[in-house]
PDB file of C-alpha atoms in Angstrom:
ATOM      1  CA  UNK I 142      27.396 100.658 144.638  1.00  0.00           C
ATOM      2  CA  UNK I 143      25.458 100.235 147.658  1.00  0.00           C
ATOM      3  CA  UNK I 144      26.906 102.579 150.457  1.00  0.00           C
ATOM      4  CA  UNK I 145      27.944 100.878 153.532  1.00  0.00           C
ATOM      5  CA  UNK I 146      27.030 102.881 156.725  1.00  0.00           C
ATOM      6  CA  UNK I 147      29.033 101.981 159.802  1.00  0.00           C
ATOM      7  CA  UNK I 148      27.109 103.109 163.141  1.00  0.00           C
ATOM      8  CA  UNK I 149      26.919 102.202 166.950  1.00  0.00           C
ATOM      9  CA  UNK I 150      23.463 101.658 168.546  1.00  0.00           C
ATOM     10  CA  UNK I 151      22.509 104.580 170.733  1.00  0.00           C
ATOM     11  CA  UNK I 152      25.232 106.842 169.146  1.00  0.00           C
ATOM     12  CA  UNK I 153      25.170 110.141 167.199  1.00  0.00           C
ATOM     13  CA  UNK I 154      25.288 108.027 164.149  1.00  0.00           C
ATOM     14  CA  UNK I 155      21.632 107.787 164.474  1.00  0.00           C
ATOM     15  CA  UNK I 156      21.494 111.404 163.083  1.00  0.00           C
ATOM     16  CA  UNK I 157      22.938 110.204 159.734  1.00  0.00           C
ATOM     17  CA  UNK I 158      21.021 107.228 159.299  1.00  0.00           C
ATOM     18  CA  UNK I 159      17.938 109.064 159.818  1.00  0.00           C
ATOM     19  CA  UNK I 160      18.894 111.269 156.961  1.00  0.00           C
ATOM     20  CA  UNK I 161      19.662 108.178 154.778  1.00  0.00           C
ATOM     21  CA  UNK I 162      16.146 106.670 155.564  1.00  0.00           C
ATOM     22  CA  UNK I 163      14.600 110.229 154.647  1.00  0.00           C
ATOM     23  CA  UNK I 164      16.567 110.214 151.413  1.00  0.00           C
ATOM     24  CA  UNK I 165      15.600 106.514 150.610  1.00  0.00           C
ATOM     25  CA  UNK I 166      19.372 106.229 149.821  1.00  0.00           C
ATOM     26  CA  UNK I 167      20.864 102.693 148.821  1.00  0.00           C
ATOM     27  CA  UNK I 168      22.686 101.950 151.752  1.00  0.00           C
ATOM     28  CA  UNK I 169      23.598  98.800 153.855  1.00  0.00           C
ATOM     29  CA  UNK I 170      23.952  99.176 157.820  1.00  0.00           C
ATOM     30  CA  UNK I 171      26.636  97.804 159.380  1.00  0.00           C
ATOM     31  CA  UNK I 172      26.790  97.561 163.122  1.00  0.00           C
ATOM     32  CA  UNK I 173      29.905  98.283 165.022  1.00  0.00           C
ATOM     33  CA  UNK I 174      29.853  96.638 168.402  1.00  0.00           C
ATOM     34  CA  UNK I 175      30.965  98.935 171.029  1.00  0.00           C
ATOM     35  CA  UNK I 176      30.555  96.593 173.791  1.00  0.00           C
ATOM     36  CA  UNK I 177      33.369  94.434 172.367  1.00  0.00           C
ATOM     37  CA  UNK I 178      35.344  97.586 171.400  1.00  0.00           C
ATOM     38  CA  UNK I 179      35.126  96.722 167.746  1.00  0.00           C
ATOM     39  CA  UNK I 180      35.737 100.386 166.832  1.00  0.00           C
ATOM     40  CA  UNK I 181      39.253  99.950 167.981  1.00  0.00           C
ATOM     41  CA  UNK I 182      40.189  96.934 166.237  1.00  0.00           C
ATOM     42  CA  UNK I 183      42.306  97.056 163.020  1.00  0.00           C
ATOM     43  CA  UNK I 184      39.312  95.988 160.598  1.00  0.00           C
ATOM     44  CA  UNK I 185      37.396  98.903 161.513  1.00  0.00           C
ATOM     45  CA  UNK I 186      40.450 101.426 162.134  1.00  0.00           C
ATOM     46  CA  UNK I 187      41.175 100.852 158.239  1.00  0.00           C
ATOM     47  CA  UNK I 188      37.987 102.303 157.518  1.00  0.00           C
ATOM     48  CA  UNK I 189      37.867 105.138 159.921  1.00  0.00           C
ATOM     49  CA  UNK I 190      41.195 105.700 161.667  1.00  0.00           C
ATOM     50  CA  UNK I 191      39.319 107.858 164.143  1.00  0.00           C
ATOM     51  CA  UNK I 192      37.844 104.943 165.382  1.00  0.00           C
ATOM     52  CA  UNK I 193      34.459 106.481 165.747  1.00  0.00           C
ATOM     53  CA  UNK I 194      31.136 106.187 164.285  1.00  0.00           C
ATOM     54  CA  UNK I 195      29.568 107.201 161.822  1.00  0.00           C
ATOM     55  CA  UNK I 196      31.416 106.240 158.761  1.00  0.00           C
ATOM     56  CA  UNK I 197      29.941 106.148 155.351  1.00  0.00           C
ATOM     57  CA  UNK I 198      31.702 103.906 152.481  1.00  0.00           C
ATOM     58  CA  UNK I 199      30.897 105.522 149.164  1.00  0.00           C
ATOM     59  CA  UNK I 200      32.102 104.782 145.669  1.00  0.00           C
ATOM     60  CA  UNK I 201      34.523 107.810 146.162  1.00  0.00           C
ATOM     61  CA  UNK I 202      35.862 106.884 149.501  1.00  0.00           C
ATOM     62  CA  UNK I 203      34.837 107.287 153.055  1.00  0.00           C
ATOM     63  CA  UNK I 204      32.922 110.034 154.868  1.00  0.00           C
ATOM     64  CA  UNK I 205      33.186 110.576 158.658  1.00  0.00           C
ATOM     65  CA  UNK I 206      31.520 113.012 161.068  1.00  0.00           C
ATOM     66  CA  UNK I 207      27.790 113.774 160.956  1.00  0.00           C
ATOM     67  CA  UNK I 208      28.174 117.216 159.754  1.00  0.00           C
ATOM     68  CA  UNK I 209      29.759 115.993 156.459  1.00  0.00           C
ATOM     69  CA  UNK I 210      27.655 112.999 155.810  1.00  0.00           C
ATOM     70  CA  UNK I 211      24.308 115.024 156.466  1.00  0.00           C
ATOM     71  CA  UNK I 212      25.389 117.415 154.120  1.00  0.00           C
ATOM     72  CA  UNK I 213      26.468 114.859 151.733  1.00  0.00           C
ATOM     73  CA  UNK I 214      23.150 112.883 151.892  1.00  0.00           C
ATOM     74  CA  UNK I 215      21.159 116.052 151.221  1.00  0.00           C
ATOM     75  CA  UNK I 216      23.270 116.922 148.118  1.00  0.00           C
ATOM     76  CA  UNK I 217      23.210 113.332 146.730  1.00  0.00           C
ATOM     77  CA  UNK I 218      19.602 113.513 146.708  1.00  0.00           C
ATOM     78  CA  UNK I 219      18.318 116.892 145.896  1.00  0.00           C
ATOM     79  CA  UNK I 220      14.964 115.960 144.841  1.00  0.00           C
ATOM     80  CA  UNK I 221      14.141 115.118 148.556  1.00  0.00           C
ATOM     81  CA  UNK I 222      14.781 118.832 149.742  1.00  0.00           C
ATOM     82  CA  UNK I 223      16.512 117.852 152.814  1.00  0.00           C
ATOM     83  CA  UNK I 224      18.750 121.240 152.959  1.00  0.00           C
ATOM     84  CA  UNK I 225      18.489 124.673 151.426  1.00  0.00           C
ATOM     85  CA  UNK I 226      20.664 123.970 148.364  1.00  0.00           C
ATOM     86  CA  UNK I 227      19.398 126.551 146.211  1.00  0.00           C
ATOM     87  CA  UNK I 228      20.396 129.200 148.943  1.00  0.00           C
ATOM     88  CA  UNK I 229      24.313 129.489 150.074  1.00  0.00           C
ATOM     89  CA  UNK I 230      23.601 131.554 153.130  1.00  0.00           C
ATOM     90  CA  UNK I 231      20.716 129.302 154.263  1.00  0.00           C
ATOM     91  CA  UNK I 232      22.922 126.369 153.886  1.00  0.00           C
ATOM     92  CA  UNK I 233      25.752 128.037 155.743  1.00  0.00           C
ATOM     93  CA  UNK I 234      23.239 128.528 158.508  1.00  0.00           C
ATOM     94  CA  UNK I 235      22.215 124.949 158.592  1.00  0.00           C
ATOM     95  CA  UNK I 236      25.817 124.018 158.741  1.00  0.00           C
ATOM     96  CA  UNK I 237      26.433 126.386 161.497  1.00  0.00           C
ATOM     97  CA  UNK I 238      23.811 124.954 163.584  1.00  0.00           C
ATOM     98  CA  UNK I 239      25.018 120.978 162.895  1.00  0.00           C
ATOM     99  CA  UNK I 240      28.561 122.322 163.832  1.00  0.00           C
ATOM    100  CA  UNK I 241      27.548 123.964 167.056  1.00  0.00           C
ATOM    101  CA  UNK I 242      25.685 120.506 167.855  1.00  0.00           C
ATOM    102  CA  UNK I 243      28.965 118.326 167.007  1.00  0.00           C
ATOM    103  CA  UNK I 244      31.421 120.693 168.577  1.00  0.00           C
ATOM    104  CA  UNK I 245      29.747 122.109 171.700  1.00  0.00           C
ATOM    105  CA  UNK I 246      26.697 120.207 172.593  1.00  0.00           C
ATOM    106  CA  UNK I 247      28.104 116.754 171.793  1.00  0.00           C
ATOM    107  CA  UNK I 248      31.320 117.717 173.693  1.00  0.00           C
ATOM    108  CA  UNK I 249      29.200 118.796 176.917  1.00  0.00           C
ATOM    109  CA  UNK I 250      27.555 115.337 176.818  1.00  0.00           C
ATOM    110  CA  UNK I 251      30.800 113.490 176.426  1.00  0.00           C
ATOM    111  CA  UNK I 252      31.943 114.856 179.457  1.00  0.00           C
ATOM    112  CA  UNK I 253      29.637 112.457 181.529  1.00  0.00           C
ATOM    113  CA  UNK I 254      31.153 109.292 180.205  1.00  0.00           C
ATOM    114  CA  UNK I 255      34.261 110.209 178.431  1.00  0.00           C
ATOM    115  CA  UNK I 256      36.374 112.280 180.845  1.00  0.00           C
ATOM    116  CA  UNK I 257      39.472 110.375 179.936  1.00  0.00           C
ATOM    117  CA  UNK I 258      39.728 112.243 176.744  1.00  0.00           C
ATOM    118  CA  UNK I 259      40.544 115.470 178.546  1.00  0.00           C
ATOM    119  CA  UNK I 260      42.046 114.448 181.888  1.00  0.00           C
ATOM    120  CA  UNK I 261      43.559 111.682 184.074  1.00  0.00           C
ATOM    121  CA  UNK I 262      42.515 112.197 187.761  1.00  0.00           C
ATOM    122  CA  UNK I 263      39.220 110.747 188.988  1.00  0.00           C
ATOM    123  CA  UNK I 264      38.370 114.080 190.584  1.00  0.00           C
ATOM    124  CA  UNK I 265      38.548 115.631 187.274  1.00  0.00           C
ATOM    125  CA  UNK I 266      35.906 112.994 185.927  1.00  0.00           C
ATOM    126  CA  UNK I 267      33.775 113.716 188.758  1.00  0.00           C
ATOM    127  CA  UNK I 268      33.836 117.460 188.364  1.00  0.00           C
ATOM    128  CA  UNK I 269      33.170 116.918 184.430  1.00  0.00           C
ATOM    129  CA  UNK I 270      30.035 114.756 185.133  1.00  0.00           C
ATOM    130  CA  UNK I 271      28.970 117.192 187.625  1.00  0.00           C
ATOM    131  CA  UNK I 272      28.769 120.179 185.183  1.00  0.00           C
ATOM    132  CA  UNK I 273      27.073 118.247 182.257  1.00  0.00           C
ATOM    133  CA  UNK I 274      23.308 119.143 183.690  1.00  0.00           C
ATOM    134  CA  UNK I 275      24.509 123.063 183.547  1.00  0.00           C
ATOM    135  CA  UNK I 276      26.428 122.826 180.133  1.00  0.00           C
ATOM    136  CA  UNK I 277      23.570 121.066 178.181  1.00  0.00           C
ATOM    137  CA  UNK I 278      20.874 123.107 179.794  1.00  0.00           C
ATOM    138  CA  UNK I 279      22.785 126.308 178.836  1.00  0.00           C
ATOM    139  CA  UNK I 280      23.312 124.993 175.261  1.00  0.00           C
ATOM    140  CA  UNK I 281      19.451 124.029 174.737  1.00  0.00           C
ATOM    141  CA  UNK I 282      18.614 127.355 176.296  1.00  0.00           C
ATOM    142  CA  UNK I 283      20.588 128.999 173.513  1.00  0.00           C
ATOM    143  CA  UNK I 284      18.949 126.470 170.869  1.00  0.00           C
ATOM    144  CA  UNK I 285      15.602 127.320 172.075  1.00  0.00           C
ATOM    145  CA  UNK I 286      15.714 130.867 172.138  1.00  0.00           C
ATOM    146  CA  UNK I 287      18.165 132.025 169.458  1.00  0.00           C
ATOM    147  CA  UNK I 288      18.790 128.866 167.028  1.00  0.00           C
ATOM    148  CA  UNK I 289      15.718 127.132 166.553  1.00  0.00           C
ATOM    149  CA  UNK I 290      13.278 128.721 163.811  1.00  0.00           C
ATOM    150  CA  UNK I 291      10.337 126.177 164.229  1.00  0.00           C
ATOM    151  CA  UNK I 292       8.617 124.220 163.552  1.00  0.00           C
ATOM    152  CA  UNK I 293      11.776 122.666 162.140  1.00  0.00           C
ATOM    153  CA  UNK I 294      15.305 124.002 162.777  1.00  0.00           C
ATOM    154  CA  UNK I 295      15.269 126.098 159.582  1.00  0.00           C
ATOM    155  CA  UNK I 296      11.742 127.264 159.555  1.00  0.00           C
ATOM    156  CA  UNK I 297       8.780 125.696 157.464  1.00  0.00           C
ATOM    157  CA  UNK I 298      11.189 123.203 155.688  1.00  0.00           C
ATOM    158  CA  UNK I 299      12.374 120.031 157.321  1.00  0.00           C
ATOM    159  CA  UNK I 300      16.263 119.548 156.883  1.00  0.00           C
ATOM    160  CA  UNK I 301      18.963 117.317 158.085  1.00  0.00           C
ATOM    161  CA  UNK I 302      19.570 119.458 160.687  1.00  0.00           C
ATOM    162  CA  UNK I 303      16.370 118.258 162.433  1.00  0.00           C
ATOM    163  CA  UNK I 304      17.816 114.540 162.606  1.00  0.00           C
ATOM    164  CA  UNK I 305      20.839 115.705 164.282  1.00  0.00           C
ATOM    165  CA  UNK I 306      18.906 117.884 166.838  1.00  0.00           C
ATOM    166  CA  UNK I 307      16.609 114.964 167.509  1.00  0.00           C
ATOM    167  CA  UNK I 308      19.535 112.667 168.332  1.00  0.00           C
ATOM    168  CA  UNK I 309      21.221 115.104 170.624  1.00  0.00           C
ATOM    169  CA  UNK I 310      17.725 116.008 172.281  1.00  0.00           C
ATOM    170  CA  UNK I 311      17.467 112.556 173.123  1.00  0.00           C
ATOM    171  CA  UNK I 312      20.367 112.711 175.509  1.00  0.00           C
ATOM    172  CA  UNK I 313      18.781 115.594 177.763  1.00  0.00           C
ATOM    173  CA  UNK I 314      16.899 113.031 180.081  1.00  0.00           C
ATOM    174  CA  UNK I 315      20.048 111.104 180.773  1.00  0.00           C
ATOM    175  CA  UNK I 316      22.100 114.232 181.172  1.00  0.00           C
ATOM    176  CA  UNK I 317      19.833 115.465 184.114  1.00  0.00           C
ATOM    177  CA  UNK I 318      17.866 118.069 182.182  1.00  0.00           C
ATOM    178  CA  UNK I 319      13.875 118.168 181.548  1.00  0.00           C
ATOM    179  CA  UNK I 320      13.320 118.526 177.789  1.00  0.00           C
ATOM    180  CA  UNK I 321      10.124 120.340 178.706  1.00  0.00           C
ATOM    181  CA  UNK I 322      12.040 122.978 180.060  1.00  0.00           C
ATOM    182  CA  UNK I 323      12.557 123.616 176.091  1.00  0.00           C
ATOM    183  CA  UNK I 324       8.749 123.837 174.808  1.00  0.00           C
ATOM    184  CA  UNK I 325       9.767 124.245 171.151  1.00  0.00           C
ATOM    185  CA  UNK I 326      12.360 121.520 171.312  1.00  0.00           C
ATOM    186  CA  UNK I 327      10.094 118.934 173.143  1.00  0.00           C
ATOM    187  CA  UNK I 328       7.508 119.710 170.199  1.00  0.00           C
ATOM    188  CA  UNK I 329      10.215 118.972 167.702  1.00  0.00           C
ATOM    189  CA  UNK I 330      10.970 115.561 169.563  1.00  0.00           C
ATOM    190  CA  UNK I 331       7.415 114.537 169.283  1.00  0.00           C
ATOM    191  CA  UNK I 332       7.141 115.575 165.730  1.00  0.00           C
ATOM    192  CA  UNK I 333      10.062 113.579 165.006  1.00  0.00           C
ATOM    193  CA  UNK I 334       9.195 110.441 166.516  1.00  0.00           C
ATOM    194  CA  UNK I 335       6.219 110.315 163.944  1.00  0.00           C
ATOM    195  CA  UNK I 336       8.432 110.286 160.835  1.00  0.00           C
ATOM    196  CA  UNK I 337       8.629 107.047 159.203  1.00  0.00           C
ATOM    197  CA  UNK I 338      12.224 107.532 158.474  1.00  0.00           C
ATOM    198  CA  UNK I 339      13.096 108.123 162.234  1.00  0.00           C
ATOM    199  CA  UNK I 340      10.863 105.154 163.166  1.00  0.00           C
ATOM    200  CA  UNK I 341      13.015 103.094 160.528  1.00  0.00           C
ATOM    201  CA  UNK I 342      16.139 104.156 161.926  1.00  0.00           C
ATOM    202  CA  UNK I 343      15.237 103.702 165.569  1.00  0.00           C
ATOM    203  CA  UNK I 344      14.088 100.148 164.706  1.00  0.00           C
ATOM    204  CA  UNK I 345      17.399  99.508 163.233  1.00  0.00           C
ATOM    205  CA  UNK I 346      19.294 100.420 166.396  1.00  0.00           C
TER     206      UNK I 346
END
């Protein structure tokens, strides 16, 4: 079957869409309109009860979360070499990097607009927003210094982790952080922008 990929423009779902494009996967993109809160409506909640994107409908069921979808796409299309599938340790390293983006960096970013997930007082929201440049810069200092092997996340070989890093790196400017503070990450962004799969995924936003 043709997979259905549910995404929201300018969301983290772009990472999985880039991976699908890189793999040449047979998929149909389905836009979820966040402007009308479509993600909270029964039709979408029947697909993903979390009310979030991405969601990938396959012939075996629905997959959610970038970390899972990225790994799935890489394993579904091993010929594209989008992950170190023959090296369990390297694959785990890639998953650790992707998990850090999902569980720490994305959460740092979300404190700018999604404070209601963690607090109720407006003063708390203001405090969270004020902290975002600091926490995002701290995360990218760690990525630049300790996690990023270069020229791609895993070294010489491109992987689905590069799609995820690219998407999260694009948030820096809006979060009050100059990406040029991190020369290797900035170079990675420029290299990613030249990839046809990235251009195709962005065109579909």
